[in-house]
CSV table of C-alpha atoms in Angstrom, one decimal:
chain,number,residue,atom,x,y,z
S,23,UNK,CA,0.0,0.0,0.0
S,24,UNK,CA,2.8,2.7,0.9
S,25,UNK,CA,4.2,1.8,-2.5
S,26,UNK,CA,1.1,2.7,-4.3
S,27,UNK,CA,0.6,5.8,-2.4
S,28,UNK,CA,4.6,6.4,-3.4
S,29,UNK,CA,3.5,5.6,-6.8
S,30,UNK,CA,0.1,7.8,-7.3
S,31,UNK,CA,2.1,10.6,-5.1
S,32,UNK,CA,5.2,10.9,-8.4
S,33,UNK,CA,2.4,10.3,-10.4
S,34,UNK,CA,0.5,13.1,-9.4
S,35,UNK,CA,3.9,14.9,-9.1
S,36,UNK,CA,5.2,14.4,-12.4
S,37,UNK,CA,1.4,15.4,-14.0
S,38,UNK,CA,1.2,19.0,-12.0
S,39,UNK,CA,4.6,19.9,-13.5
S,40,UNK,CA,4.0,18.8,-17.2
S,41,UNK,CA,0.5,21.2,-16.5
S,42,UNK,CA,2.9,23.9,-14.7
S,43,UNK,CA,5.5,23.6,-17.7
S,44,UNK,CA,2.6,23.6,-20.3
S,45,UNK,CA,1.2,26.6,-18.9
S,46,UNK,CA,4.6,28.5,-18.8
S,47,UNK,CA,5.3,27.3,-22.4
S,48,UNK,CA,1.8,28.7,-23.5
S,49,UNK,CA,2.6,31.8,-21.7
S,50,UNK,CA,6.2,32.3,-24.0
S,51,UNK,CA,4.7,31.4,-26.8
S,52,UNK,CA,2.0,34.2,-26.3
S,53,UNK,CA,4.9,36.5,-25.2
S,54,UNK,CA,6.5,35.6,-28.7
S,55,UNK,CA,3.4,36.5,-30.6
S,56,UNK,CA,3.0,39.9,-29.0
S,57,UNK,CA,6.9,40.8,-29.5
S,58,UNK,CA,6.3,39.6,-33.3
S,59,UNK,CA,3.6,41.7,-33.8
S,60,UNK,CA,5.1,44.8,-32.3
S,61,UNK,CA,8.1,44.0,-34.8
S,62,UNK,CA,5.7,43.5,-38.2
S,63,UNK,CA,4.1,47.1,-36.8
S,64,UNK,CA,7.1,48.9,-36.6
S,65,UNK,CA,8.3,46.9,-39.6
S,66,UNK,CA,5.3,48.2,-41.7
S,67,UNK,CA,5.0,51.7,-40.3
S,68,UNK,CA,9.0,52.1,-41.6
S,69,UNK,CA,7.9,50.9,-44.9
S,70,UNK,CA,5.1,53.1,-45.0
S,71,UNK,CA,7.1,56.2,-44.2
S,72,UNK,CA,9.6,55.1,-47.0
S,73,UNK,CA,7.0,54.3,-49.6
S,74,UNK,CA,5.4,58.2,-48.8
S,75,UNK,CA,8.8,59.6,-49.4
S,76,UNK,CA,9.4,57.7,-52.4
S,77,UNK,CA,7.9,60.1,-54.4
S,78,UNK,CA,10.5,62.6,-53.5
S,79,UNK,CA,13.5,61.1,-53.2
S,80,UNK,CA,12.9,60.1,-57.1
S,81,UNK,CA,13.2,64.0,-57.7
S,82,UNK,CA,16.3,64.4,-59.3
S,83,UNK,CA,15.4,67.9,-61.6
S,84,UNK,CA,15.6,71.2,-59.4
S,85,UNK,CA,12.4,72.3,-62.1
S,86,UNK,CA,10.3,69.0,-61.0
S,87,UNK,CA,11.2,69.5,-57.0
S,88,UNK,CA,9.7,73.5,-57.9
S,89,UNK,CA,6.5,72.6,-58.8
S,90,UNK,CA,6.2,69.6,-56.7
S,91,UNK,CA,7.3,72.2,-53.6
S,92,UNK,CA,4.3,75.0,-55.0
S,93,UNK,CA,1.7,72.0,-55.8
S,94,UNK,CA,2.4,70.5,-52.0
S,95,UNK,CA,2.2,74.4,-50.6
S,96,UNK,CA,-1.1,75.0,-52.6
S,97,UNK,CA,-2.7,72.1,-52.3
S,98,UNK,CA,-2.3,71.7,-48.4
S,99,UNK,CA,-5.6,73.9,-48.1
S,100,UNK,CA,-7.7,71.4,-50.9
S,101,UNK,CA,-7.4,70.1,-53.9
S,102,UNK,CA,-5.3,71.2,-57.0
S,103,UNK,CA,-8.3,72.7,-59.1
S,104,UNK,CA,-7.6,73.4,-63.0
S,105,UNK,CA,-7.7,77.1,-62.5
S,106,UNK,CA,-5.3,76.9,-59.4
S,107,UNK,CA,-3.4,74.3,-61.8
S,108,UNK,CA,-3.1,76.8,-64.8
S,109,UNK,CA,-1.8,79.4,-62.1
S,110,UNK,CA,0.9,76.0,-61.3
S,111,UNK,CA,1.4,76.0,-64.7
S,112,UNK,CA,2.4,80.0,-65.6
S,113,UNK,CA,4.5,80.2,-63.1
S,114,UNK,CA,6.5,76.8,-63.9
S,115,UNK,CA,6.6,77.8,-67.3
S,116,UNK,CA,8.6,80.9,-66.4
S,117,UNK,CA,11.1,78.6,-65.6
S,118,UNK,CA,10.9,75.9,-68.2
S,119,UNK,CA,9.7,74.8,-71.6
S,120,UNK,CA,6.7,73.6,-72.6
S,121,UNK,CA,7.1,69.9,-72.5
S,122,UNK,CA,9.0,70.2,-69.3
S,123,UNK,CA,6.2,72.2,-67.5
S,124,UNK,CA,3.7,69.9,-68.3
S,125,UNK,CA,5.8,66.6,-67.1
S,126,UNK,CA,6.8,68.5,-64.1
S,127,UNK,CA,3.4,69.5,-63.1
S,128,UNK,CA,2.1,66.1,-63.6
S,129,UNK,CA,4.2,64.9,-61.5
S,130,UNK,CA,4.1,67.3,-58.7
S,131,UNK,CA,0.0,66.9,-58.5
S,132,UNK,CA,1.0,63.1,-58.4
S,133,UNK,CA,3.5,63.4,-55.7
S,134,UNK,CA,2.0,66.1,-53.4
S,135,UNK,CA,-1.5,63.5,-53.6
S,136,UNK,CA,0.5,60.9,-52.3
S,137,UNK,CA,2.0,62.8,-49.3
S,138,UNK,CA,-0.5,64.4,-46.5
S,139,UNK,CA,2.1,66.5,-45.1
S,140,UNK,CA,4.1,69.6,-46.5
S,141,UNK,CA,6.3,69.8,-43.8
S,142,UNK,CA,7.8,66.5,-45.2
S,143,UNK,CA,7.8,68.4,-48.7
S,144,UNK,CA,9.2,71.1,-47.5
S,145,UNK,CA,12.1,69.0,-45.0
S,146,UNK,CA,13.2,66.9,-48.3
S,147,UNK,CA,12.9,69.4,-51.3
S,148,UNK,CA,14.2,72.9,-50.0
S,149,UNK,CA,18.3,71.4,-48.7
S,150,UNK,CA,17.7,69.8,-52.6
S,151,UNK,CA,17.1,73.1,-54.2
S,152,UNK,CA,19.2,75.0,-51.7
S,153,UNK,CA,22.3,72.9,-53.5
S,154,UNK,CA,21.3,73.4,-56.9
S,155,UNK,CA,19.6,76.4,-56.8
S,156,UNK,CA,21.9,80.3,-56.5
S,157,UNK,CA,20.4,82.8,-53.8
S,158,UNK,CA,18.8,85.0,-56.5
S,159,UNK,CA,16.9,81.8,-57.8
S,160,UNK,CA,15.6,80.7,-54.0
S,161,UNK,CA,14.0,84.2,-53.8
S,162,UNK,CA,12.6,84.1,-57.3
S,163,UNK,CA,11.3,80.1,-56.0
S,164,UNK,CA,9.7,82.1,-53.0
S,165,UNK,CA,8.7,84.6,-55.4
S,166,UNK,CA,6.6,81.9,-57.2
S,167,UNK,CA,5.1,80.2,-54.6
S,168,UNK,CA,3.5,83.6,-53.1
S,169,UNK,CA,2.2,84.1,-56.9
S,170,UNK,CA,0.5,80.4,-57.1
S,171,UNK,CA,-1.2,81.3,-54.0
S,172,UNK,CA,-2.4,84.4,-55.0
S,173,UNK,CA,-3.7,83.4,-58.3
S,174,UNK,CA,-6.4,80.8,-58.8
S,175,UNK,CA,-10.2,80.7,-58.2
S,176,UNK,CA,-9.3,82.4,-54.6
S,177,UNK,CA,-6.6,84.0,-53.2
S,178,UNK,CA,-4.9,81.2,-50.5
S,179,UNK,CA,-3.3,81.9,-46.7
S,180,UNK,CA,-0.5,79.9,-47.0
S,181,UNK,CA,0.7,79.3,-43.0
S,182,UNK,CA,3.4,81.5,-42.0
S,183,UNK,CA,5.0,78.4,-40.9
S,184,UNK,CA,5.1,77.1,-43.7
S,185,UNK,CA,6.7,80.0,-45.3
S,186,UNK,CA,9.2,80.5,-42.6
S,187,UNK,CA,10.3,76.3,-42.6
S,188,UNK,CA,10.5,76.9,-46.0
S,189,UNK,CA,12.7,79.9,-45.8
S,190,UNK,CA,14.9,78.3,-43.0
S,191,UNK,CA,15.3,75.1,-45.4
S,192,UNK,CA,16.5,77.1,-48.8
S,193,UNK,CA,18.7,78.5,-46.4
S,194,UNK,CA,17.7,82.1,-45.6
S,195,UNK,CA,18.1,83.8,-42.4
S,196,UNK,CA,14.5,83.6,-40.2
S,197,UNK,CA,14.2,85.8,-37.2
């Protein structure tokens, strides 16, 4: 009799640590799901931030990153309407051909559609046409963006901030 009670007592034992094990490995494995999903959501919120710059960082034309800048800065209060787009247009075309204004305006109704945020715009495509562009031509591009705001269906309020970030980015002095 003592060596069944031995017997039933290991038994019972051995069964309430393979539960107590069981449960611990459950546990892990649910720890390991949570830590992988954390990683695939920070995993696919980088990709997403690099799939909404993608449309800039293909900018490689200081003419393209102009109007994409002006149609990002317009467009910020709605959308790019075709009088506010011929305004986009006139004042590209000061700086361009014919054939070059329209594939640059394409582009940058394209581009600032796929990005919500100017300040992005403004952060990747100023320190690019601050390098390629000479003083005289960063005022004439400010020059231009205050004239596709004015003209248009209405005149726009383009945020002082805006301005200013945009200012500070070609590389002017802000106070």
């Amino acid at each position: 009799m003592p060596f069944l009670i031995a017997v039933l007592g290991v038994l019972g034992a051995a069964a309430f640590w393979w539960y107590r094990m069981k449960a611990m490995n459950d546990a892990a494995r649910e720890v390991a799901d949570v830590v992988g999903r954390v990683q695939g959501n920070i995993r696919r919120k980088k990709l997403r931030k690099q799939a909404a710059l993608s449309p800039l960082t293909a900018i490689d034309d200081p003419v393209v990153a102009a109007a994409t800048l002006i149609t990002a800065i317009v467009s910020e209060n709605g959308p790019v309407l075709p009088q506010r787009e011929a305004v986009i247009r006139a004042v590209i075309s000061e700086i361009a051909d014919k054939k070059k204004t329209d594939e640059a305006v394409i582009y940058a109704k394209w581009a600032a559609a796929q990005i919500d945020d100017t300040t992005i715009v403004i952060d990747k495509l100023a320190p690019f046409l601050r390098e390629r562009l000479d003083v005289a031509e960063r005022n004439d591009l400010l020059q231009m963006v205050n004239r596709a705001a004015q003209g248009g269906e209405k005149r726009l309020e383009i945020a002082d901030q805006r301005i200013l970030r945009l200012r500070q980015k070609l590389g002017f002095e802000v106070n």
